[in-house]
Structures are given as structure tokens and as C-alpha cells.
CSV table of C-alpha atoms in Angstrom, one decimal:
chain,number,residue,atom,x,y,z
A,1,ASP,CA,0.0,0.0,0.0
A,2,LYS,CA,1.6,3.2,-1.2
A,3,PHE,CA,0.2,5.1,1.8
A,4,ARG,CA,1.7,2.7,4.3
A,5,GLN,CA,5.0,3.2,2.6
A,6,CYS,CA,4.9,6.8,3.8
A,7,GLY,CA,5.5,5.8,7.4
A,8,GLY,CA,1.9,5.1,8.3
A,9,TRP,CA,1.2,8.8,8.7
A,10,LEU,CA,-1.6,8.7,6.2
A,11,ILE,CA,-4.2,5.9,6.8
A,12,LYS,CA,-6.1,4.7,3.8
A,13,ALA,CA,-9.5,3.3,4.8
A,14,ALA,CA,-12.8,2.6,3.1
A,15,TRP,CA,-14.2,5.9,4.3
A,16,GLY,CA,-11.4,8.1,3.1
A,17,TYR,CA,-8.0,9.5,4.2
A,18,ARG,CA,-7.3,10.5,7.7
A,19,LEU,CA,-4.4,12.0,9.6
A,20,THR,CA,-3.2,10.4,12.8
A,21,PRO,CA,-3.1,12.8,15.8
A,22,ALA,CA,0.7,12.8,15.7
A,23,ALA,CA,0.8,13.5,12.0
A,24,ARG,CA,-1.8,16.3,12.5
A,25,LYS,CA,0.4,18.0,15.0
A,26,ALA,CA,3.5,17.7,12.8
A,27,ALA,CA,1.5,19.0,9.8
A,28,ASP,CA,0.2,22.0,11.7
A,29,GLU,CA,3.8,22.9,12.7
A,30,ALA,CA,5.3,22.4,9.3
A,31,LEU,CA,2.6,24.4,7.5
A,32,ALA,CA,2.7,27.2,10.1
A,33,ALA,CA,6.5,27.6,9.5
A,34,PHE,CA,5.7,29.0,6.1
A,35,SER,CA,3.6,31.8,7.5
A,36,GLY,CA,4.9,35.4,7.1
A,37,CYS,CA,6.8,37.2,4.4
A,38,HIS,CA,9.6,35.1,2.9
A,39,ASP,CA,11.8,35.0,-0.2
A,40,PHE,CA,10.3,32.1,-2.3
A,41,SER,CA,12.9,32.4,-5.1
A,42,ARG,CA,13.7,28.7,-4.7
A,43,PHE,CA,10.0,27.7,-5.0
A,44,THR,CA,9.5,28.6,-8.7
A,45,GLU,CA,11.1,27.7,-12.0
A,46,LYS,CA,14.5,29.1,-12.9
A,47,GLU,CA,13.2,30.5,-16.2
A,48,LYS,CA,10.4,32.3,-14.5
A,49,LEU,CA,12.8,33.6,-11.9
A,50,GLU,CA,15.0,35.1,-14.6
A,51,THR,CA,12.3,36.6,-16.8
A,52,GLU,CA,9.1,37.2,-14.9
A,53,TYR,CA,9.8,37.6,-11.2
A,54,ARG,CA,13.4,38.8,-10.9
A,55,ASP,CA,13.6,40.8,-7.7
A,56,ARG,CA,9.9,40.3,-6.9
A,57,THR,CA,10.2,36.9,-5.1
A,58,ARG,CA,9.0,37.9,-1.7
A,59,ARG,CA,5.5,36.6,-0.9
A,60,THR,CA,3.4,36.7,2.2
A,61,VAL,CA,1.7,33.5,3.3
A,62,LYS,CA,-1.2,34.4,5.7
A,63,HIS,CA,-2.5,31.0,6.5
A,64,PHE,CA,-1.4,27.5,5.6
A,65,GLU,CA,-3.4,24.8,7.5
A,66,VAL,CA,-4.9,21.3,7.5
A,67,TYR,CA,-8.6,21.1,7.1
A,68,GLY,CA,-10.8,18.0,7.2
A,69,GLY,CA,-9.8,14.4,7.5
A,70,GLY,CA,-13.1,12.7,7.7
A,71,GLY,CA,-13.2,12.1,11.5
A,72,GLY,CA,-12.2,13.2,14.9
A,73,ASP,CA,-8.7,11.6,15.0
A,74,GLY,CA,-6.8,14.4,13.3
A,75,GLY,CA,-9.3,16.3,11.1
A,76,SER,CA,-10.8,19.5,12.2
A,77,GLY,CA,-13.6,19.6,9.7
A,78,GLY,CA,-15.2,16.1,10.1
A,79,GLY,CA,-17.4,16.2,7.0
A,80,ILE,CA,-14.5,16.4,4.5
A,81,GLU,CA,-13.5,13.0,3.2
A,82,MET,CA,-10.0,13.8,2.2
A,83,VAL,CA,-7.5,15.9,4.2
A,84,GLN,CA,-7.1,19.3,2.6
A,85,LEU,CA,-4.2,21.7,2.8
A,86,ARG,CA,-5.5,25.3,2.5
A,87,VAL,CA,-3.1,28.2,1.9
A,88,THR,CA,-4.0,31.9,1.8
A,89,GLY,CA,-1.6,34.6,0.7
A,90,SER,CA,-1.3,37.9,-1.1
A,91,SER,CA,0.0,36.3,-4.3
A,92,PHE,CA,1.8,33.1,-5.4
A,93,MET,CA,4.5,32.4,-7.9
A,94,TYR,CA,4.4,29.7,-10.5
A,95,HIS,CA,4.8,26.3,-8.8
A,96,GLN,CA,5.2,27.9,-5.4
A,97,ILE,CA,2.3,26.1,-3.7
A,98,ARG,CA,3.2,22.7,-5.1
A,99,LYS,CA,6.7,23.0,-3.8
A,100,MET,CA,5.5,24.2,-0.5
A,101,VAL,CA,3.3,21.1,-0.2
A,102,PHE,CA,6.3,18.9,-1.1
A,103,VAL,CA,8.5,20.5,1.6
A,104,ALA,CA,5.8,20.3,4.2
A,105,LEU,CA,4.9,16.6,3.5
A,106,ALA,CA,8.6,15.5,3.3
A,107,THR,CA,9.2,17.2,6.6
A,108,ILE,CA,6.3,15.5,8.2
A,109,LEU,CA,7.1,12.1,6.9
A,110,SER,CA,10.8,12.4,7.7
A,111,ARG,CA,9.9,13.5,11.3
A,112,LEU,CA,12.5,16.3,11.2
A,113,ASP,CA,12.1,19.5,13.1
A,114,PRO,CA,9.4,21.4,11.0
A,115,MET,CA,10.5,25.0,11.7
A,116,GLU,CA,14.2,24.2,11.1
A,117,THR,CA,13.6,22.2,7.9
A,118,VAL,CA,11.1,24.6,6.3
A,119,HIS,CA,13.3,27.6,7.1
A,120,ALA,CA,16.3,25.8,5.6
A,121,SER,CA,14.4,25.2,2.4
A,122,LEU,CA,13.4,28.9,2.3
A,123,SER,CA,17.0,30.0,2.8
A,124,GLY,CA,18.3,27.9,-0.1
A,125,ARG,CA,20.0,25.2,1.9
A,126,LYS,CA,19.6,21.6,0.6
A,127,LEU,CA,17.2,19.4,2.5
A,128,PRO,CA,19.0,16.6,4.4
A,129,GLY,CA,19.9,13.8,2.1
A,130,ALA,CA,18.9,15.7,-1.0
A,131,THR,CA,20.9,14.8,-4.2
A,132,GLY,CA,20.1,18.1,-5.9
A,133,SER,CA,18.9,21.6,-5.2
A,134,GLU,CA,15.5,21.3,-6.9
A,135,LEU,CA,12.4,20.8,-4.8
A,136,LEU,CA,9.9,18.2,-6.1
A,137,LEU,CA,6.5,19.3,-7.4
A,138,ALA,CA,3.4,18.0,-5.7
A,139,PRO,CA,0.8,16.9,-8.3
A,140,GLY,CA,-1.0,19.9,-9.8
A,141,GLU,CA,-4.2,18.0,-10.5
A,142,LEU,CA,-5.3,18.5,-6.9
A,143,LEU,CA,-4.4,22.2,-6.6
A,144,LEU,CA,-7.6,24.2,-6.7
A,145,LEU,CA,-8.4,27.8,-6.3
A,146,ARG,CA,-10.9,28.3,-3.5
A,147,GLU,CA,-11.5,32.0,-3.2
A,148,ILE,CA,-10.3,35.3,-4.7
A,149,HIS,CA,-10.2,38.5,-2.5
A,150,LEU,CA,-9.4,41.7,-4.4
A,151,SER,CA,-8.7,45.1,-3.1
A,152,ASP,CA,-10.6,47.9,-4.9
A,153,ASP,CA,-7.5,48.9,-6.9
A,154,ALA,CA,-6.9,45.3,-8.0
A,155,ALA,CA,-10.6,44.9,-8.9
A,156,VAL,CA,-10.4,48.0,-11.2
A,157,CYS,CA,-7.2,46.7,-12.8
A,158,LEU,CA,-8.8,43.3,-13.4
A,159,GLU,CA,-11.9,44.9,-15.0
A,160,GLU,CA,-9.9,47.1,-17.2
A,161,ALA,CA,-7.6,44.2,-18.3
A,162,THR,CA,-10.5,41.9,-19.1
A,163,ALA,CA,-12.5,44.6,-20.8
A,164,SER,CA,-9.6,45.2,-23.1
A,165,ALA,CA,-8.9,41.5,-23.7
A,166,TYR,CA,-12.4,40.0,-23.7
A,167,GLY,CA,-14.7,42.8,-24.8
A,168,GLY,CA,-16.2,44.3,-21.8
A,169,GLU,CA,-16.5,41.7,-19.1
A,170,ASP,CA,-17.7,42.9,-15.7
A,171,ARG,CA,-16.1,42.0,-12.4
A,172,ALA,CA,-18.1,38.8,-11.9
A,173,ASP,CA,-17.3,37.6,-15.4
A,174,ALA,CA,-13.7,38.4,-14.9
A,175,LEU,CA,-13.6,36.5,-11.6
A,176,ASN,CA,-15.3,33.5,-13.2
A,177,ARG,CA,-12.6,33.5,-15.9
A,178,LEU,CA,-9.9,33.5,-13.3
A,179,ARG,CA,-11.6,30.6,-11.6
A,180,LEU,CA,-11.7,28.7,-14.8
A,181,GLU,CA,-8.1,29.3,-15.5
A,182,PHE,CA,-7.0,28.3,-12.0
A,183,LYS,CA,-9.2,25.2,-11.6
A,184,SER,CA,-11.7,26.6,-9.1
A,185,GLU,CA,-12.9,24.3,-6.4
A,186,ARG,CA,-16.4,25.5,-7.3
A,187,ILE,CA,-16.4,24.4,-10.9
A,188,TYR,CA,-13.6,21.9,-11.3
A,189,ARG,CA,-15.6,18.8,-10.4
A,190,LYS,CA,-13.2,16.1,-11.6
A,191,ALA,CA,-10.3,17.0,-9.2
A,192,LYS,CA,-10.6,13.9,-7.1
A,193,GLU,CA,-11.1,11.6,-10.1
A,194,VAL,CA,-8.1,13.0,-11.9
A,195,GLY,CA,-6.0,13.8,-8.8
A,196,LEU,CA,-5.9,10.6,-6.9
A,197,PRO,CA,-4.1,8.6,-9.6
A,198,ALA,CA,-1.6,11.4,-9.9
A,199,LEU,CA,-1.2,11.5,-6.1
A,200,GLU,CA,-0.6,7.7,-5.9
A,201,ARG,CA,2.1,7.9,-8.6
A,202,TRP,CA,3.8,10.7,-6.7
A,203,LEU,CA,3.7,9.2,-3.2
A,204,PRO,CA,6.6,6.7,-3.7
A,205,ASP,CA,8.9,9.6,-4.8
A,206,LEU,CA,7.8,11.6,-1.8
A,207,ALA,CA,8.4,8.6,0.5
A,208,PHE,CA,11.9,8.0,-1.0
A,209,VAL,CA,12.9,11.6,-0.4
A,210,ALA,CA,11.5,11.5,3.2
A,211,ARG,CA,13.5,8.4,4.0
A,212,ASN,CA,16.7,9.9,2.6
A,213,MET,CA,16.0,13.0,4.7
A,214,ALA,CA,15.5,11.0,7.9
A,215,ASN,CA,18.5,8.8,7.3
A,216,ALA,CA,20.8,11.8,6.5
A,217,ALA,CA,19.7,13.6,9.7
A,218,ALA,CA,20.3,10.4,11.7
A,219,ARG,CA,23.8,10.0,10.3
A,220,LEU,CA,24.6,13.7,11.0
A,221,GLN,CA,23.4,13.3,14.6
A,222,HIS,CA,25.5,10.2,15.1
A,223,THR,CA,28.6,11.9,13.7
A,224,ARG,CA,28.1,14.8,16.1
A,225,ARG,CA,27.8,12.5,19.1
A,226,VAL,CA,30.9,10.5,18.0
């Protein structure tokens, strides 16, 4: 069972996917470590970094949290079958969220210190046991846009841009277009159907990285003691 390979932190059962209490605590700590304003230059593609973002790589993460889980043994929103990771921020770069999810899950599964490991990834240091500097991408099929909150200035800019590009859309139409482009939770109905196979293909890679991280950290600790 691919989920058992991930250290037993995710329990696959007939009724859904649940976090154990210990995993829930680790998840809360790992996700919370991303909160605040950070330089996420390592969390996007190099090409985008050189052309689109350049010196605009600082982003503010307001909330990053676990929601749901299907029951009272680790989920806070009992009616949600699958555990959800919800992130709220001022803006996100290309691939940023998918790499944040990878770092958080690898940290949880390796059982390393969440704050230290997440901050190491933000500062550009290699994760323990990593063979390269790149962070893996979590599957994009399950990444959905939940809500859009616009300031008045941003709303005006959006309306002007869409009016020019699409012939006079109002704000509601413009927001719906954004939701379509970003696979909105409200209208992208096949997320689970498409996403679960992608997730199951990715989990062995995640488990492999997490084991390497845990083993490397253990070797380092042993060397320090010796």
C-alpha cells in the first residue's frame, strides 16, 4: 500500500483519508512555518525567476493549514472525506504552492524539526539527504483555487484588463474567468477523479525523499555524538 510506505502517517481506509493525531500535530507545525513574508525564489522555475519575477520573489503567506480528514482523529472539519491543505496569501509564484506542499509533507514524513527544515528550504540550503537543489512538485491535479479576494484597486485593474482582452466583461465575469483558468474548487468537479491517480504515482517519490532526509539527519546526529 503506497500510503503505508509513507511511514503510516496517512491511513487509507474505506471511508477516506485520515491523519493520525501525531501527523496532524506535525502537519500544523510544518505548515505554520511558512507563515509570514519570505523570499520564495527557490520555489519557482528558474526560467520564471530570470524573466518574470526577478527581484519580486518575496511573498506573504497568511495561513497554511490542515482542514478536514473525515473524522475526529486528526481532522478539524469532520465532514471532509480527504485531508485538505488550505493556503491563503497575497499572491503566489508559478509552482510555489506545489513546492511548499512537497517540503511540508517531506518534513512531516521524515519527522524532522518542522520549523528548522522549512526555514532551511526557504534560505536555499539543501534538504538533508537531497541529491540536488531542486524541490519536487506536488501533483498539480489536486491544486484548486478556493476564493479570490481583491482590493478595490486590484478589482479595477482586473476589470480594465479583461474589458480590453475580452470585450467588456464585468467584475463577476472576470472572476469567473480567473476561476476557470485556476481550476476553481467551485467548478472543477473532476479534481478527485483526476488527482488521486496522480497522487498515488507521486507518493513513492515523496516517501523515497523523506526516507533519505530521515537517514541523513540520523547520520549527522550520530557523527556529532561521536
